[in-house]
């Protein structure tokens, strides 16, 4: 199926049919990771540039692995290794990279809206938003939706709790969009100081009490406190935060017996989630990471493969 947008900037670019189509393509690529030779020729001769102006372990590595498993030429550029460290602007950097004719740019940037600004200066090159400030992280939401569907066999009708620093979380914003598209009920949970006023306008419930709401949840999505985006700490101490909003074995006893627990990473063990829960039987954290490679293979293929060219 044709994706309406040439770029993946936001979950609002994708309707339910398009997301289903991405998942169908993902399914065809999942088994490549289990082969002795983990490579298919789908993107031979294509160039993917990973342009990361913010640190990343999972997203950058999985985009690199995804591109290489599709036989694309993959180039990684970080802020510290690029001429941005000498004062070059983002748009000048992108225009210079465009002169080398890449097929796809994968961009992570601390400023909300940076990939959208880059998209406006692109000609044929496609762009994938790998996380822009506190705005969106659409590929994370896609892999999260797929992971939920893998384990619950559906998304519609599930009650998903997103817990923690909602205000600074691009993961929360993108997941809310995707989960609502699939008909899930979403409740955001955290201290008042970390829940943006007006978030109910996105069609989500709001709770300030994890212990109260946890028995209703089918999926618990824990979030890290985004210290790098905080000014003053919006809670008295990490210990108090953890006591009220941390997921540990005692509070988990209140949850449904088939609850699943997710976290986009990086995990701060002992703050938002205890090690026993992060590594326990309800945790899907490493399934999320595994699915990230196949989902990103699908996105690279759909944006730059022969399929995309025949639809152009
Ligand atoms: N989930 C996620 O975006 O992790 P990284 O910051 O390691 O890419």
Short mmCIF file of C-alpha atoms and ligand atoms in Angstrom, two decimals:
data_model
loop_
_atom_site.label_atom_id
_atom_site.label_comp_id
_atom_site.label_asym_id
_atom_site.label_seq_id
_atom_site.Cartn_x
_atom_site.Cartn_y
_atom_site.Cartn_z
CA UNK A 1 0.00 0.00 0.00
CA UNK A 2 1.18 3.52 -0.80
CA UNK A 3 2.11 5.67 2.20
CA UNK A 4 0.49 9.05 1.62
CA UNK A 5 3.41 11.01 3.04
CA UNK A 6 6.89 10.73 1.48
CA UNK A 7 8.33 11.11 4.99
CA UNK A 8 7.73 9.61 8.44
CA UNK A 9 7.66 12.68 10.65
CA UNK A 10 4.74 12.07 12.99
CA UNK A 11 2.24 9.35 13.84
CA UNK A 12 -0.38 11.74 12.47
CA UNK A 13 1.13 11.05 9.00
CA UNK A 14 -0.13 7.46 9.25
CA UNK A 15 -3.68 6.14 9.29
CA UNK A 16 -4.64 2.67 10.51
CA UNK A 17 -4.46 1.12 7.04
CA UNK A 18 -0.95 2.48 6.51
CA UNK A 19 0.23 1.21 9.90
CA UNK A 20 -1.23 -2.24 9.11
CA UNK A 21 0.65 -2.14 5.82
CA UNK A 22 3.91 -1.27 7.63
CA UNK A 23 3.31 -4.22 9.97
CA UNK A 24 2.69 -6.57 7.02
CA UNK A 25 6.01 -5.49 5.53
CA UNK A 26 7.65 -5.85 8.95
CA UNK A 27 6.40 -9.44 9.15
CA UNK A 28 8.20 -10.27 5.91
CA UNK A 29 11.49 -8.95 7.33
CA UNK A 30 11.34 -10.44 10.83
CA UNK A 31 12.92 -13.75 9.86
CA UNK A 32 15.97 -12.10 8.27
CA UNK A 33 17.39 -11.52 11.77
CA UNK A 34 17.30 -15.27 12.44
CA UNK A 35 19.21 -16.28 9.31
CA UNK A 36 22.90 -17.29 9.39
CA UNK A 37 23.49 -14.53 6.81
CA UNK A 38 21.30 -11.64 7.90
CA UNK A 39 20.99 -9.83 4.61
CA UNK A 40 18.58 -9.33 1.73
CA UNK A 41 19.33 -7.25 -1.38
CA UNK A 42 16.20 -5.05 -1.18
CA UNK A 43 18.04 -1.72 -0.85
CA UNK A 44 21.25 -2.52 -2.72
CA UNK A 45 22.62 0.71 -4.18
CA UNK A 46 20.59 2.92 -1.83
CA UNK A 47 22.17 5.27 0.67
CA UNK A 48 20.86 5.87 4.18
CA UNK A 49 22.36 8.60 6.37
CA UNK A 50 21.72 8.44 10.11
CA UNK A 51 22.07 12.02 11.35
CA UNK A 52 21.97 11.95 15.14
CA UNK A 53 22.33 15.23 17.04
CA UNK A 54 21.33 13.55 20.31
CA UNK A 55 22.63 10.41 21.96
CA UNK A 56 21.00 7.10 21.16
CA UNK A 57 21.70 3.42 21.63
CA UNK A 58 18.59 1.60 20.39
CA UNK A 59 17.30 3.85 17.62
CA UNK A 60 20.62 4.61 15.94
CA UNK A 61 21.89 1.05 16.14
CA UNK A 62 18.65 -0.48 14.93
CA UNK A 63 18.43 1.91 11.97
CA UNK A 64 22.02 1.02 11.09
CA UNK A 65 21.36 -2.72 11.39
CA UNK A 66 18.08 -2.35 9.47
CA UNK A 67 19.79 -0.54 6.60
CA UNK A 68 22.66 -3.02 6.48
CA UNK A 69 20.33 -6.04 6.57
CA UNK A 70 18.64 -4.53 3.51
CA UNK A 71 22.08 -4.10 1.82
CA UNK A 72 21.89 -0.30 1.81
CA UNK A 73 25.03 1.78 2.27
CA UNK A 74 24.64 3.28 5.75
CA UNK A 75 26.51 6.34 6.97
CA UNK A 76 26.34 7.45 10.60
CA UNK A 77 26.89 11.09 11.53
CA UNK A 78 26.81 12.39 15.09
CA UNK A 79 26.92 15.96 16.32
CA UNK A 80 30.40 15.57 17.79
CA UNK A 81 31.85 14.01 14.65
CA UNK A 82 30.29 16.51 12.24
CA UNK A 83 31.02 20.14 11.37
CA UNK A 84 28.00 21.12 13.50
CA UNK A 85 30.56 21.12 16.31
CA UNK A 86 32.33 23.91 14.36
CA UNK A 87 29.16 25.99 14.13
CA UNK A 88 27.52 24.74 10.92
CA UNK A 89 23.71 24.93 11.06
CA UNK A 90 21.38 21.94 10.74
CA UNK A 91 19.99 23.14 7.40
CA UNK A 92 23.44 23.85 5.95
CA UNK A 93 24.53 20.40 7.07
CA UNK A 94 21.50 18.84 5.39
CA UNK A 95 21.94 20.82 2.15
CA UNK A 96 25.56 19.61 1.95
CA UNK A 97 24.50 16.02 2.58
CA UNK A 98 21.83 16.39 -0.12
CA UNK A 99 24.57 17.24 -2.60
CA UNK A 100 25.75 13.64 -2.10
CA UNK A 101 22.32 12.23 -3.10
CA UNK A 102 21.30 10.04 -0.18
CA UNK A 103 17.97 8.23 -0.49
CA UNK A 104 16.93 8.44 3.15
CA UNK A 105 17.91 10.69 6.03
CA UNK A 106 17.15 9.44 9.53
CA UNK A 107 17.24 12.44 11.87
CA UNK A 108 17.29 12.72 15.64
CA UNK A 109 17.47 16.23 17.07
CA UNK A 110 16.90 17.83 20.49
CA UNK A 111 14.69 20.55 18.96
CA UNK A 112 11.02 19.76 18.40
CA UNK A 113 10.19 20.29 14.74
CA UNK A 114 13.76 19.92 13.42
CA UNK A 115 12.93 16.98 11.07
CA UNK A 116 9.92 18.92 9.76
CA UNK A 117 12.22 21.88 8.99
CA UNK A 118 14.65 19.53 7.24
CA UNK A 119 11.83 17.97 5.20
CA UNK A 120 11.04 21.39 3.71
CA UNK A 121 14.48 21.65 2.08
CA UNK A 122 14.54 18.10 0.73
CA UNK A 123 13.92 17.27 -2.89
CA UNK A 124 13.89 13.52 -3.60
CA UNK A 125 15.37 12.35 -0.31
CA UNK A 126 12.97 10.88 2.24
CA UNK A 127 13.26 11.63 5.94
CA UNK A 128 12.41 9.58 9.00
CA UNK A 129 12.04 11.30 12.36
CA UNK A 130 14.10 9.33 14.90
CA UNK A 131 12.98 11.57 17.77
CA UNK A 132 12.66 15.37 17.90
CA UNK A 133 12.87 16.95 21.33
CA UNK A 134 9.75 16.31 23.39
CA UNK A 135 7.63 16.21 20.25
CA UNK A 136 7.46 12.82 18.47
CA UNK A 137 9.22 9.48 18.09
CA UNK A 138 7.03 7.75 15.50
CA UNK A 139 9.23 4.71 14.87
CA UNK A 140 9.23 3.96 18.60
CA UNK A 141 5.43 4.11 18.62
CA UNK A 142 5.25 1.75 15.65
CA UNK A 143 7.48 -0.83 17.29
CA UNK A 144 5.53 -0.44 20.54
CA UNK A 145 2.20 -1.01 18.78
CA UNK A 146 3.59 -4.06 17.04
CA UNK A 147 4.94 -5.45 20.33
CA UNK A 148 1.55 -4.99 22.01
CA UNK A 149 -0.20 -6.67 19.10
CA UNK A 150 2.29 -9.57 19.14
CA UNK A 151 1.55 -10.27 22.79
CA UNK A 152 -2.12 -9.32 23.12
CA UNK A 153 -3.21 -10.31 19.58
CA UNK A 154 -5.09 -7.01 19.36
CA UNK A 155 -4.79 -3.34 20.31
CA UNK A 156 -8.41 -2.23 20.07
CA UNK A 157 -10.14 -2.16 23.43
CA UNK A 158 -6.98 -2.54 25.51
CA UNK A 159 -6.39 -0.14 28.36
CA UNK A 160 -2.84 1.22 28.16
CA UNK A 161 -1.32 3.25 31.01
CA UNK A 162 1.61 5.52 30.16
CA UNK A 163 3.41 6.33 33.39
CA UNK A 164 5.90 9.05 34.28
CA UNK A 165 7.28 12.16 32.65
CA UNK A 166 4.51 12.67 30.09
CA UNK A 167 5.31 16.36 29.65
CA UNK A 168 8.75 15.75 28.17
CA UNK A 169 8.09 12.46 26.42
CA UNK A 170 8.04 12.21 22.63
CA UNK A 171 7.39 8.49 23.13
CA UNK A 172 4.17 9.26 25.02
CA UNK A 173 2.99 11.72 22.38
CA UNK A 174 3.59 9.33 19.48
CA UNK A 175 2.15 6.35 21.32
CA UNK A 176 -1.00 8.24 22.27
CA UNK A 177 -1.57 8.98 18.58
CA UNK A 178 -0.96 5.39 17.48
CA UNK A 179 -2.94 3.78 20.28
CA UNK A 180 -5.94 6.03 19.66
CA UNK A 181 -5.76 5.22 15.94
CA UNK A 182 -6.17 1.54 16.88
CA UNK A 183 -9.00 2.14 19.35
CA UNK A 184 -7.13 1.57 22.62
CA UNK A 185 -8.09 3.37 25.81
CA UNK A 186 -5.14 5.40 27.08
CA UNK A 187 -4.56 6.81 30.57
CA UNK A 188 -1.53 8.96 31.34
CA UNK A 189 -0.31 8.65 34.91
CA UNK A 190 2.19 10.77 36.80
CA UNK A 191 2.68 13.72 39.11
CA UNK A 192 0.67 16.83 38.15
CA UNK A 193 3.91 18.67 37.41
CA UNK A 194 4.75 16.12 34.69
CA UNK A 195 1.39 15.97 32.95
CA UNK A 196 0.72 18.81 30.50
CA UNK A 197 -2.50 20.70 31.05
CA UNK A 198 -4.82 20.06 28.15
CA UNK A 199 -3.55 16.54 27.44
CA UNK A 200 -7.10 15.23 27.94
CA UNK A 201 -7.81 17.01 24.64
CA UNK A 202 -5.90 14.17 22.95
CA UNK A 203 -8.63 11.80 24.11
CA UNK A 204 -6.74 10.26 27.03
CA UNK A 205 -7.66 9.79 30.68
CA UNK A 206 -5.47 11.35 33.35
CA UNK A 207 -4.56 9.85 36.72
CA UNK A 208 -2.18 11.02 39.42
CA UNK A 209 -2.41 7.72 41.29
CA UNK A 210 -0.65 4.67 39.82
CA UNK A 211 -1.72 2.34 42.63
CA UNK A 212 -5.37 3.21 42.04
CA UNK A 213 -5.42 2.74 38.27
CA UNK A 214 -3.01 -0.20 37.89
CA UNK A 215 -5.67 -2.95 38.37
CA UNK A 216 -7.47 -1.71 35.22
CA UNK A 217 -4.46 -1.74 32.89
CA UNK A 218 -3.68 -4.33 30.20
CA UNK A 219 -0.41 -2.65 29.23
CA UNK A 220 1.85 -0.51 31.42
CA UNK A 221 4.27 1.69 29.53
CA UNK A 222 6.89 3.15 31.86
CA UNK A 223 8.82 6.29 30.96
CA UNK A 224 12.18 7.62 32.04
CA UNK A 225 12.37 11.05 33.65
CA UNK A 226 13.81 13.17 30.84
CA UNK A 227 16.40 14.94 33.02
CA UNK A 228 18.04 16.47 29.95
CA UNK A 229 14.82 18.39 29.19
CA UNK A 230 13.98 19.43 32.76
CA UNK A 231 14.62 22.82 34.27
CA UNK A 232 13.86 22.68 37.96
CA UNK A 233 13.14 19.15 39.17
CA UNK A 234 9.32 18.92 39.27
CA UNK A 235 9.18 16.56 42.29
CA UNK A 236 10.79 16.70 45.75
CA UNK A 237 13.25 13.79 45.38
CA UNK A 238 13.88 10.75 43.21
CA UNK A 239 13.02 8.58 46.18
CA UNK A 240 9.59 10.15 46.58
CA UNK A 241 8.99 9.98 42.82
CA UNK A 242 9.93 6.33 42.81
CA UNK A 243 7.70 5.57 45.78
CA UNK A 244 4.64 7.08 44.07
CA UNK A 245 5.25 6.25 40.40
CA UNK A 246 7.92 3.54 40.30
CA UNK A 247 6.86 0.08 39.15
CA UNK A 248 8.06 -2.56 41.61
CA UNK A 249 6.93 -6.03 42.68
CA UNK A 250 4.59 -4.91 45.51
CA UNK A 251 2.61 -2.54 43.26
CA UNK A 252 2.67 -5.03 40.40
CA UNK A 253 0.72 -7.46 42.59
CA UNK A 254 -2.28 -5.18 42.09
CA UNK A 255 -2.11 -5.57 38.29
CA UNK A 256 -4.01 -8.00 36.05
CA UNK A 257 -2.37 -11.44 35.84
CA UNK A 258 -1.77 -11.02 32.10
CA UNK A 259 -0.50 -7.43 32.21
CA UNK A 260 2.51 -6.61 30.03
CA UNK A 261 5.16 -4.03 30.86
CA UNK A 262 6.98 -1.89 28.37
CA UNK A 263 9.71 0.75 28.47
CA UNK A 264 11.29 2.47 25.46
CA UNK A 265 14.68 2.69 27.19
CA UNK A 266 17.05 3.81 28.42
CA UNK A 267 15.88 2.38 31.76
CA UNK A 268 16.85 4.02 35.04
CA UNK A 269 16.64 0.95 37.25
CA UNK A 270 15.37 1.68 40.73
CA UNK A 271 13.79 4.98 39.66
CA UNK A 272 10.82 4.36 37.33
CA UNK A 273 11.11 0.56 37.35
CA UNK A 274 12.73 -1.96 39.68
CA UNK A 275 15.27 -4.45 38.27
CA UNK A 276 12.98 -7.38 39.21
CA UNK A 277 10.17 -5.93 37.11
CA UNK A 278 12.37 -4.82 34.21
CA UNK A 279 13.83 -8.33 33.94
CA UNK A 280 10.69 -10.18 35.05
CA UNK A 281 8.20 -12.36 33.16
CA UNK A 282 5.79 -9.51 32.31
CA UNK A 283 8.47 -7.35 30.73
CA UNK A 284 8.52 -6.86 26.96
CA UNK A 285 11.45 -4.44 26.99
CA UNK A 286 13.79 -6.56 24.86
CA UNK A 287 10.95 -7.63 22.55
CA UNK A 288 10.48 -3.93 21.83
CA UNK A 289 14.16 -3.60 20.90
CA UNK A 290 14.04 -6.71 18.70
CA UNK A 291 10.94 -5.47 16.89
CA UNK A 292 12.64 -2.12 16.34
CA UNK A 293 14.99 -3.60 13.75
CA UNK A 294 12.25 -5.24 11.66
CA UNK A 295 9.96 -2.19 11.84
CA UNK A 296 12.79 0.07 10.70
CA UNK A 297 13.66 -2.34 7.88
CA UNK A 298 10.04 -2.06 6.74
CA UNK A 299 10.09 1.74 6.88
CA UNK A 300 13.37 2.03 4.97
CA UNK A 301 12.06 -0.41 2.38
CA UNK A 302 8.70 1.31 1.97
CA UNK A 303 10.33 4.72 1.59
CA UNK A 304 13.25 3.79 -0.63
CA UNK A 305 12.74 0.35 -2.11
CA UNK A 306 11.63 -0.61 -5.60
CA UNK A 307 8.10 -0.53 -4.28
CA UNK A 308 8.43 3.16 -3.41
CA UNK A 309 9.93 3.92 -6.82
CA UNK A 310 7.14 2.15 -8.68
CA UNK A 311 4.60 4.18 -6.70
CA UNK A 312 6.37 7.51 -7.35
N1 LIG B 1 13.98 4.31 22.72
C1 LIG B 1 14.97 5.09 22.33
O1 LIG B 1 14.75 6.06 21.59
O2 LIG B 1 16.21 4.75 22.81
P1 LIG B 1 17.56 5.45 22.37
O3 LIG B 1 17.55 6.85 22.93
O4 LIG B 1 18.67 4.62 22.93
O5 LIG B 1 17.57 5.49 20.87
#
